[in-house]
GROMACS .gro file of C-alpha atoms in nm:
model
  210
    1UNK     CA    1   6.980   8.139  11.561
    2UNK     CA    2   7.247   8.361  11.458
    3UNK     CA    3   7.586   8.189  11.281
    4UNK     CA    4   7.903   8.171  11.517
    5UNK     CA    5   8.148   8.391  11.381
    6UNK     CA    6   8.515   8.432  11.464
    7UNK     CA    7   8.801   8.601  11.331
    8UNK     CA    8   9.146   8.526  11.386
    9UNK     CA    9   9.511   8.470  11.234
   10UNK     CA   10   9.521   8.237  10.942
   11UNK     CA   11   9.739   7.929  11.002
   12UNK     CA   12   9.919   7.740  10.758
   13UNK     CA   13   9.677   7.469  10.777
   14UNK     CA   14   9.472   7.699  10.633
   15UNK     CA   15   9.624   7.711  10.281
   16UNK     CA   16   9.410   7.508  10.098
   17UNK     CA   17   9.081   7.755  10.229
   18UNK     CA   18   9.320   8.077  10.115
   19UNK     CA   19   9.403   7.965   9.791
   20UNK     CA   20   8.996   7.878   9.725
   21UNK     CA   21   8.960   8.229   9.887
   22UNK     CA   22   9.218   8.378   9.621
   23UNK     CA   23   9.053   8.221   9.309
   24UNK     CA   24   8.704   8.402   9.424
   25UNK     CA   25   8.885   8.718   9.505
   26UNK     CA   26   9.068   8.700   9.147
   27UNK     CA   27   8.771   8.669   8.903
   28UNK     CA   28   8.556   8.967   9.002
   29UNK     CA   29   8.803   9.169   9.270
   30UNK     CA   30   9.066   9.399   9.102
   31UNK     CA   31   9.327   9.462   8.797
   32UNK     CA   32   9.596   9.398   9.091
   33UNK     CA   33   9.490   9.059   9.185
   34UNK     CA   34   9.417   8.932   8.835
   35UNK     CA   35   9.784   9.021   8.757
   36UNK     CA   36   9.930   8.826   9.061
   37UNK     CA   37   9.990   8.438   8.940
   38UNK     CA   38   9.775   8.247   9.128
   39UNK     CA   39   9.952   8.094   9.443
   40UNK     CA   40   9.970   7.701   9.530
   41UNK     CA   41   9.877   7.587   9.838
   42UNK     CA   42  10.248   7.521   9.921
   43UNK     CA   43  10.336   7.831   9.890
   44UNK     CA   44  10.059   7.991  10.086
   45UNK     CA   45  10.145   7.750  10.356
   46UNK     CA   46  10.475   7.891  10.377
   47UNK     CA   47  10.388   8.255  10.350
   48UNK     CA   48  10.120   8.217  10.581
   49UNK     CA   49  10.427   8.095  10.838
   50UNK     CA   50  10.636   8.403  10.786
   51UNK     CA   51  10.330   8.631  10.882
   52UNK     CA   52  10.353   8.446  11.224
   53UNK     CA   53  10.681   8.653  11.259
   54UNK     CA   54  10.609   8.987  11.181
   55UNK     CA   55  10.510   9.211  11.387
   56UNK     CA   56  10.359   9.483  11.148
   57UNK     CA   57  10.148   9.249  10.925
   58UNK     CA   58   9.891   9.047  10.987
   59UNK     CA   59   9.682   8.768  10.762
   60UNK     CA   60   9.365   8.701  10.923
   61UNK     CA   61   9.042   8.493  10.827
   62UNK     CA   62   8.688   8.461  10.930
   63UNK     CA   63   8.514   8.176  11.008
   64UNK     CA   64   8.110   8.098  11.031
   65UNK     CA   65   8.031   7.799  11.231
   66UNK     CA   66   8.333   7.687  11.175
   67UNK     CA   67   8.397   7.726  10.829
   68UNK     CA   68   8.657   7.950  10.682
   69UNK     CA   69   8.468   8.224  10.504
   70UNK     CA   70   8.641   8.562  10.450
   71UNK     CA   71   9.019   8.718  10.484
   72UNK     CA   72   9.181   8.991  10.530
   73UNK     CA   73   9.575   9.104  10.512
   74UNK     CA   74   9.674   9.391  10.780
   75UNK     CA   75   9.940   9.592  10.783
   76UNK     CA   76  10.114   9.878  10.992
   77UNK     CA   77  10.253  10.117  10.747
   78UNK     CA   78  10.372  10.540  10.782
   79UNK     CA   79  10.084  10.724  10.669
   80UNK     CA   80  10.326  10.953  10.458
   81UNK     CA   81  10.726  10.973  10.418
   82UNK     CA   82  10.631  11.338  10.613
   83UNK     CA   83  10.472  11.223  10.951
   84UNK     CA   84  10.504  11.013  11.190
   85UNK     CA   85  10.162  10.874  11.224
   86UNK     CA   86  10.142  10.474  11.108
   87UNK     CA   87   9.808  10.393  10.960
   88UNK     CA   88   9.682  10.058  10.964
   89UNK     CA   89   9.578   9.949  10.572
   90UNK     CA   90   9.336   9.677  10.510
   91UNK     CA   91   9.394   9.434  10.175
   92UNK     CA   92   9.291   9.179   9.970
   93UNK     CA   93   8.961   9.198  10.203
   94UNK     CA   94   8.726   8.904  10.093
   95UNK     CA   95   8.422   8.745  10.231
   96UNK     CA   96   8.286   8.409  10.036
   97UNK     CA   97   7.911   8.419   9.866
   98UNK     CA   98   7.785   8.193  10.088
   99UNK     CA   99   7.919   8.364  10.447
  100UNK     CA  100   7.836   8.685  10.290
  101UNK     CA  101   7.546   8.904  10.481
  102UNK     CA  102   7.606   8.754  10.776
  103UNK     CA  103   7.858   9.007  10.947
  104UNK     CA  104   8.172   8.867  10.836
  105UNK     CA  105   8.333   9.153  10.701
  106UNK     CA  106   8.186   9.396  10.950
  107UNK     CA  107   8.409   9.129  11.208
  108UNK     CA  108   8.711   9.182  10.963
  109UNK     CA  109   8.735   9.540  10.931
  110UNK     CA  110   8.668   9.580  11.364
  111UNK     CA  111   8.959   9.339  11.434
  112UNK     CA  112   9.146   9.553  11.182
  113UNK     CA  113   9.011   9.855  11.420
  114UNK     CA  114   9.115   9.682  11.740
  115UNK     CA  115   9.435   9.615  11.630
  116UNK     CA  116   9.483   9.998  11.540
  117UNK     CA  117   9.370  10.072  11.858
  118UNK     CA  118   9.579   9.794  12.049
  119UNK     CA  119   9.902   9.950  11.828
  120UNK     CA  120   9.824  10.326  11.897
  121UNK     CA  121   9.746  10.384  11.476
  122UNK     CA  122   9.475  10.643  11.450
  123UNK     CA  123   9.427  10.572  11.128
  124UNK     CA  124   9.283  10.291  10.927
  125UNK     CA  125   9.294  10.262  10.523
  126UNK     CA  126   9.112  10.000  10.268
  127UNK     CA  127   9.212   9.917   9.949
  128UNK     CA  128   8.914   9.808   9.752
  129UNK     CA  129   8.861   9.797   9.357
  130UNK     CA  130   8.657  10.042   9.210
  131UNK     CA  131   8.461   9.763   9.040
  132UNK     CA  132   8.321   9.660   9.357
  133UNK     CA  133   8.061   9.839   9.366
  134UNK     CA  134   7.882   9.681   9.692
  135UNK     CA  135   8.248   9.684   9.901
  136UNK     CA  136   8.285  10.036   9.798
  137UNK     CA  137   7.975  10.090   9.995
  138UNK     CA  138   7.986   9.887  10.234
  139UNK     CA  139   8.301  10.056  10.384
  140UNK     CA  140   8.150  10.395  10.288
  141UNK     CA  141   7.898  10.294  10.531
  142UNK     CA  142   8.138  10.262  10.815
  143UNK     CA  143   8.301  10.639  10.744
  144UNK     CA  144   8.559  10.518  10.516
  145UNK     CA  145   8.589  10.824  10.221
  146UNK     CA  146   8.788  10.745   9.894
  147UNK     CA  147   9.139  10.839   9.932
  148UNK     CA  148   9.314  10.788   9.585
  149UNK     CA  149   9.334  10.516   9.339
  150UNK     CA  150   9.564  10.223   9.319
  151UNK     CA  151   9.750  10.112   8.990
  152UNK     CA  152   9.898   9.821   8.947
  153UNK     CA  153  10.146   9.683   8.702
  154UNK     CA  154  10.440   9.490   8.615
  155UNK     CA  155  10.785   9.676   8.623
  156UNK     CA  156  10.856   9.504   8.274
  157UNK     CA  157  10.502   9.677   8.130
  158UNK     CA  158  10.576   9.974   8.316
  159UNK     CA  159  10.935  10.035   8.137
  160UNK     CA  160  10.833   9.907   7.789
  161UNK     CA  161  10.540  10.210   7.782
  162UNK     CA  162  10.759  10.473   7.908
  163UNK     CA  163  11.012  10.385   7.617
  164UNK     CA  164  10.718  10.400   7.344
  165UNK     CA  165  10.657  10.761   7.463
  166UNK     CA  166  10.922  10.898   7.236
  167UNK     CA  167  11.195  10.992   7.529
  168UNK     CA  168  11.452  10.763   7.447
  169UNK     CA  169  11.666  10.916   7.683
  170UNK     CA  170  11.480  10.833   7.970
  171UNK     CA  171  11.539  10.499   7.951
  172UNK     CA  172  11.914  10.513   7.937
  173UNK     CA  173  11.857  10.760   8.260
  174UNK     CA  174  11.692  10.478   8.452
  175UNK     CA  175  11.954  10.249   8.350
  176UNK     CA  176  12.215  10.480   8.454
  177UNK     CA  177  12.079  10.535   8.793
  178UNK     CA  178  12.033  10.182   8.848
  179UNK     CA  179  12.429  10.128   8.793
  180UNK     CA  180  12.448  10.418   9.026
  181UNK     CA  181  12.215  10.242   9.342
  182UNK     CA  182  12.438   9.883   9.245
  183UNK     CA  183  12.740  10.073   9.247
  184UNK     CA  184  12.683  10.260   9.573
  185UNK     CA  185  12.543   9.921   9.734
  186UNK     CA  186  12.865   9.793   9.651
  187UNK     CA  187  13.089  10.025   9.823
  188UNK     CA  188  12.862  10.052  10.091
  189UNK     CA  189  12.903   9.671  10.161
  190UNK     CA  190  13.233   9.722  10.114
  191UNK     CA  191  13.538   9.657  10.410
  192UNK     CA  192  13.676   9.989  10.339
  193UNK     CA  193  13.331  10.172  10.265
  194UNK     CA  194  13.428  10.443  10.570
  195UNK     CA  195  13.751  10.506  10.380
  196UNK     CA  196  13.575  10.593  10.044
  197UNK     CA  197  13.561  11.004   9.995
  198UNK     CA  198  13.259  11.236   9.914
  199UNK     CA  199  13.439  11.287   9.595
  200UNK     CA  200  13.376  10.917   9.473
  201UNK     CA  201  13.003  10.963   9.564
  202UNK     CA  202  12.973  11.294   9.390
  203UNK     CA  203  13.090  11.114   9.049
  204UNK     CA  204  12.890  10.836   9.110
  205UNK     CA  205  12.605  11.097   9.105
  206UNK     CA  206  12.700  11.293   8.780
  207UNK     CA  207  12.547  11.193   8.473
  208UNK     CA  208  12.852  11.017   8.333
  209UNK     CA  209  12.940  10.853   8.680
  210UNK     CA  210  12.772  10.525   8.629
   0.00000   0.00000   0.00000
């Protein structure tokens, strides 16, 4: 007899399952997920809640008979800052050892589909690491071509390697436009924001504005 299977949006009393879910996902899944500190099950609970509200993300899981086996996180995003097609992108797709072969993650990535359809996106994406050799073709399987690669790292490691490339003006640049972004933030918060000219936004803009 074949296993029940059901896939549907994870609830916070579903935090402790998630977290397992995350620890099996971090050893063998990706540089990205490795990276991530490991949540508690505290604060899954909670972020679990504040997928209930929005509309253009979703955090499902699979069950088999009953037991939570697999997850998936959905969301509605522009295919490019050009057009105005939204894609929907499937992440941190994970299906346990023991539910695996079973049709779990074929369940995942169609209620990923129906929800594209449901939402008029006429496009789905899936991030996968290249490591995972049997993902890769699993979804290859079901039409899904390779698209680009995704890097992932912290914005501390990020800025210490650009300033060991020899261009230590870059780094003063960067700081220089982020006094810029604070500094038109500020004015833009500000009461009298309408009353400030183009000329104070054109020197905020020059290289010696910030």
């Amino acid at each position: 007899m074949a296993p029940a299977i059901e896939v549907r949006d994870a609830r916070p009393d579903d935090a402790g399952a998630l977290v397992a879910l995350w620890s099996e996902m971090a050893v063998g899944a990706g540089h990205q997920a490795r990276l991530l500190t490991a949540p508690s099950v505290e604060s899954a609970r909670a972020s679990v809640a504040k997928h209930a509200d929005d509309p253009s993300g979703r955090l499902v899981v699979g069950e088999i008979d009953g037991e939570l086996g697999g997850m998936a996180y959905l969301r509605q995003t522009p295919i490019s800052p050009l057009h105005d097609e939204v894609t929907v992108t499937v992440e941190y797709l994970h299906v346990s050892d023991h539910a695996r072969r079973h049709g779990l993650g074929k369940a995942l990535i169609a209620e990923a589909a129906a929800w594209a359809e449901h939402e008029n996106c006429p496009h789905l994406a899936v991030v996968a690491p290249p490591v995972a050799r049997e993902a890769n073709r699993f979804l290859a399987r079901l039409g899904l071509g390779q698209a680009g690669v995704l890097r992932f790292a912290s914005t501390h490691t990020v800025r210490r390697r650009l300033a060991a490339e020899h261009a230590p003006n870059l780094l003063a640049l960067l700081s220089s436009r982020r006094s810029v972004m604070a500094r038109r933030a500020q004015l833009a918060r500000s009461p009298l924001a309408g009353e400030h000219s183009d000329e104070q936004f054109e020197e905020l803009q020059a290289p010696g504005g910030a």
